[in-house]
Amino acid sequence: MILGAILTISGPVLGVLVGSLALVPSALSYADSTTRLAPTGTVELDPRESVFLLAPVADLEHADHQTCRAHTGNGVEATVTYEPASALNTLVSGTRYESFGRVTATARGEYTIACEASVDIVAAPPFHLSEVFGPLAWWTAGGVALSLIGVVGMIGVIVGVVGLSRARNASEHGPARTSTRSPTREKASA
């Protein structure tokens, strides 16, 4: 019963705590995948994989996706398209950056990205909530499941104790007495 109570209370707490710690590697991985283009930079991409092109918010009006090119060493060109500033924004070294373009790979390879702009530009992968917060959700669900196991265990203990108590009381007092008369005879004789 005590174990069930402990699981009920601590299950969700432990799930959220472990899930929060599981966020750290994915957040660090995302931060490490940002590439500064000064004036060029390279990123490894698979087919149809993409990176956003971002510029500091104060300089965003001077950044244009049409001035950027991306290609592999073999001459394979990647597609560079416009993306609104709302598509991705992030902090890089304490400065807020917003998107202005996207580079999408046409084949697997290491792409060199170059932009003819007078502003600082970085390339960052798309931010997928499921990749970053997925571990938190799974660990929290595990904690809730652990809590439910604790509740079921407590209910099982309570039902077992009540059942044993009733069985013990029945054995101490003997079997219940039953009347030999039928209810219809009692009414007739009254």
Tab-separated table of C-alpha atoms in Angstrom:
chain	number	residue	atom	x	y	z
A	1	MET	CA	0.000	0.000	0.000
A	2	ILE	CA	2.857	2.345	0.848
A	3	LEU	CA	4.586	1.468	-2.410
A	4	GLY	CA	1.359	2.219	-4.312
A	5	ALA	CA	1.071	5.627	-2.636
A	6	ILE	CA	4.706	6.411	-3.431
A	7	LEU	CA	4.228	5.420	-7.089
A	8	THR	CA	1.022	7.454	-7.331
A	9	ILE	CA	2.648	10.614	-6.037
A	10	SER	CA	6.131	10.300	-7.493
A	11	GLY	CA	5.340	8.759	-10.901
A	12	PRO	CA	4.369	11.950	-12.767
A	13	VAL	CA	7.033	13.991	-10.951
A	14	LEU	CA	9.778	11.549	-11.897
A	15	GLY	CA	8.469	11.374	-15.467
A	16	VAL	CA	8.602	15.148	-15.921
A	17	LEU	CA	12.010	15.379	-14.229
A	18	VAL	CA	13.634	12.658	-16.349
A	19	GLY	CA	11.871	13.992	-19.469
A	20	SER	CA	13.244	17.467	-18.799
A	21	LEU	CA	16.743	16.057	-18.541
A	22	ALA	CA	16.163	14.188	-21.805
A	23	LEU	CA	15.532	17.554	-23.515
A	24	VAL	CA	19.137	18.645	-22.984
A	25	PRO	CA	20.837	16.494	-25.672
A	26	SER	CA	18.322	17.429	-28.381
A	27	ALA	CA	18.538	21.136	-27.500
A	28	LEU	CA	22.346	21.031	-27.569
A	29	SER	CA	22.282	19.152	-30.872
A	30	TYR	CA	20.062	21.859	-32.370
A	31	ALA	CA	22.382	24.613	-31.108
A	32	ASP	CA	25.437	22.834	-32.549
A	33	SER	CA	23.849	22.514	-35.987
A	34	THR	CA	23.760	26.283	-36.603
A	35	THR	CA	26.362	27.284	-39.226
A	36	ARG	CA	27.653	30.835	-39.653
A	37	LEU	CA	28.084	31.888	-43.281
A	38	ALA	CA	30.991	34.325	-43.292
A	39	PRO	CA	30.645	34.743	-46.319
A	40	THR	CA	30.322	30.995	-47.019
A	41	GLY	CA	29.644	27.917	-44.931
A	42	THR	CA	29.063	24.219	-45.464
A	43	VAL	CA	26.255	21.966	-44.282
A	44	GLU	CA	25.654	18.239	-44.770
A	45	LEU	CA	22.176	17.560	-46.203
A	46	ASP	CA	20.179	14.563	-47.362
A	47	PRO	CA	17.759	14.752	-50.322
A	48	ARG	CA	14.789	17.061	-49.559
A	49	GLU	CA	16.393	18.061	-46.235
A	50	SER	CA	16.666	21.794	-45.698
A	51	VAL	CA	18.166	24.567	-43.607
A	52	PHE	CA	16.843	28.056	-42.990
A	53	LEU	CA	18.855	31.143	-43.815
A	54	LEU	CA	18.635	33.695	-41.010
A	55	ALA	CA	19.850	37.249	-40.525
A	56	PRO	CA	19.830	39.540	-37.485
A	57	VAL	CA	16.440	41.219	-37.043
A	58	ALA	CA	18.003	44.692	-37.349
A	59	ASP	CA	19.571	43.749	-40.723
A	60	LEU	CA	16.783	41.569	-42.109
A	61	GLU	CA	15.762	44.121	-44.741
A	62	HIS	CA	19.254	43.815	-46.294
A	63	ALA	CA	19.075	40.024	-46.624
A	64	ASP	CA	17.638	38.566	-49.826
A	65	HIS	CA	17.345	34.861	-50.618
A	66	GLN	CA	17.936	35.612	-54.321
A	67	THR	CA	21.546	36.563	-53.546
A	68	CYS	CA	22.266	33.135	-52.047
A	69	ARG	CA	23.504	30.015	-53.815
A	70	ALA	CA	24.127	26.483	-52.551
A	71	HIS	CA	25.996	23.679	-54.321
A	72	THR	CA	28.044	20.580	-53.677
A	73	GLY	CA	31.651	20.083	-54.763
A	74	ASN	CA	30.285	18.096	-57.731
A	75	GLY	CA	28.249	21.087	-58.895
A	76	VAL	CA	24.828	19.804	-57.717
A	77	GLU	CA	22.690	22.863	-57.004
A	78	ALA	CA	20.283	23.120	-54.080
A	79	THR	CA	17.010	25.028	-54.257
A	80	VAL	CA	16.987	28.404	-52.483
A	81	THR	CA	13.509	29.786	-51.735
A	82	TYR	CA	11.961	32.674	-49.804
A	83	GLU	CA	10.760	32.092	-46.240
A	84	PRO	CA	8.978	34.688	-44.124
A	85	ALA	CA	10.635	35.979	-40.950
A	86	SER	CA	8.002	34.128	-38.921
A	87	ALA	CA	9.131	30.718	-40.239
A	88	LEU	CA	12.027	30.497	-37.764
A	89	ASN	CA	13.601	32.843	-35.266
A	90	THR	CA	16.337	32.061	-32.789
A	91	LEU	CA	19.083	33.549	-30.657
A	92	VAL	CA	22.650	33.222	-31.882
A	93	SER	CA	25.313	34.532	-29.502
A	94	GLY	CA	22.729	36.754	-27.827
A	95	THR	CA	21.412	38.305	-31.075
A	96	ARG	CA	17.899	37.568	-32.374
A	97	TYR	CA	17.899	36.155	-35.926
A	98	GLU	CA	14.902	35.630	-38.225
A	99	SER	CA	14.538	33.623	-41.407
A	100	PHE	CA	14.511	35.059	-44.916
A	101	GLY	CA	15.202	31.969	-47.029
A	102	ARG	CA	15.497	28.208	-47.147
A	103	VAL	CA	18.023	25.917	-48.837
A	104	THR	CA	16.627	22.500	-49.820
A	105	ALA	CA	18.985	19.758	-51.008
A	106	THR	CA	18.311	17.946	-54.255
A	107	ALA	CA	20.809	15.149	-53.504
A	108	ARG	CA	22.845	13.916	-50.561
A	109	GLY	CA	26.053	15.830	-50.027
A	110	GLU	CA	28.000	18.614	-48.385
A	111	TYR	CA	26.615	21.900	-49.655
A	112	THR	CA	28.532	25.151	-49.695
A	113	ILE	CA	26.171	28.065	-49.115
A	114	ALA	CA	27.209	31.570	-50.138
A	115	CYS	CA	25.192	34.779	-49.881
A	116	GLU	CA	26.172	38.094	-51.455
A	117	ALA	CA	24.951	40.207	-48.570
A	118	SER	CA	26.596	42.723	-46.293
A	119	VAL	CA	24.910	41.240	-43.218
A	120	ASP	CA	25.783	38.354	-40.917
A	121	ILE	CA	23.921	35.207	-42.048
A	122	VAL	CA	23.541	31.823	-40.359
A	123	ALA	CA	22.043	28.544	-41.559
A	124	ALA	CA	19.955	26.552	-39.076
A	125	PRO	CA	17.874	23.390	-39.442
A	126	PRO	CA	14.080	23.537	-39.087
A	127	PHE	CA	12.835	23.343	-35.506
A	128	HIS	CA	10.605	20.298	-35.014
A	129	LEU	CA	8.701	20.272	-31.721
A	130	SER	CA	8.349	16.499	-31.784
A	131	GLU	CA	12.126	15.988	-31.945
A	132	VAL	CA	12.841	18.354	-29.086
A	133	PHE	CA	9.861	17.721	-26.796
A	134	GLY	CA	9.230	14.070	-27.730
A	135	PRO	CA	11.431	12.700	-24.914
A	136	LEU	CA	9.625	14.877	-22.375
A	137	ALA	CA	6.239	13.612	-23.538
A	138	TRP	CA	7.292	9.938	-23.465
A	139	TRP	CA	8.894	10.149	-20.031
A	140	THR	CA	5.883	12.024	-18.643
A	141	ALA	CA	3.543	9.379	-20.085
A	142	GLY	CA	5.715	6.725	-18.437
A	143	GLY	CA	5.439	8.541	-15.113
A	144	VAL	CA	1.650	8.722	-15.415
A	145	ALA	CA	1.540	4.989	-16.255
A	146	LEU	CA	3.668	4.289	-13.182
A	147	SER	CA	1.215	6.348	-11.142
A	148	LEU	CA	-1.728	4.353	-12.504
A	149	ILE	CA	0.025	1.121	-11.570
A	150	GLY	CA	0.362	2.511	-8.055
A	151	VAL	CA	-3.368	3.335	-7.900
A	152	VAL	CA	-4.328	-0.138	-9.143
A	153	GLY	CA	-1.985	-1.675	-6.574
A	154	MET	CA	-3.523	0.368	-3.753
A	155	ILE	CA	-7.037	-0.625	-4.833
A	156	GLY	CA	-5.970	-4.280	-4.961
A	157	VAL	CA	-4.546	-4.074	-1.426
A	158	ILE	CA	-7.695	-2.378	-0.086
A	159	VAL	CA	-9.999	-4.945	-1.728
A	160	GLY	CA	-7.819	-7.762	-0.400
A	161	VAL	CA	-7.820	-6.397	3.166
A	162	VAL	CA	-11.608	-5.886	3.128
A	163	GLY	CA	-12.123	-9.403	1.746
A	164	LEU	CA	-9.888	-10.958	4.415
A	165	SER	CA	-11.636	-8.960	7.132
A	166	ARG	CA	-15.064	-10.162	6.016
A	167	ALA	CA	-13.879	-13.751	5.782
A	168	ARG	CA	-12.403	-13.571	9.280
A	169	ASN	CA	-15.604	-12.066	10.733
A	170	ALA	CA	-17.709	-14.758	9.049
A	171	SER	CA	-15.557	-17.551	10.485
A	172	GLU	CA	-15.666	-16.089	14.036
A	173	HIS	CA	-19.470	-15.693	14.136
A	174	GLY	CA	-20.356	-18.890	12.333
A	175	PRO	CA	-22.657	-19.223	9.364
A	176	ALA	CA	-25.574	-16.823	9.131
A	177	ARG	CA	-28.891	-18.236	10.467
A	178	THR	CA	-31.657	-18.782	8.024
A	179	SER	CA	-35.316	-19.025	8.863
A	180	THR	CA	-37.052	-22.348	8.244
A	181	ARG	CA	-40.376	-20.687	7.766
A	182	SER	CA	-41.290	-19.265	4.443
A	183	PRO	CA	-42.311	-15.578	4.338
A	184	THR	CA	-45.822	-16.479	3.179
A	185	ARG	CA	-46.460	-18.667	6.268
A	186	GLU	CA	-45.383	-15.886	8.611
A	187	LYS	CA	-47.911	-13.491	7.045
A	188	ALA	CA	-50.682	-16.071	7.193
A	189	SER	CA	-50.158	-16.859	10.888
A	190	ALA	CA	-50.108	-13.209	11.890
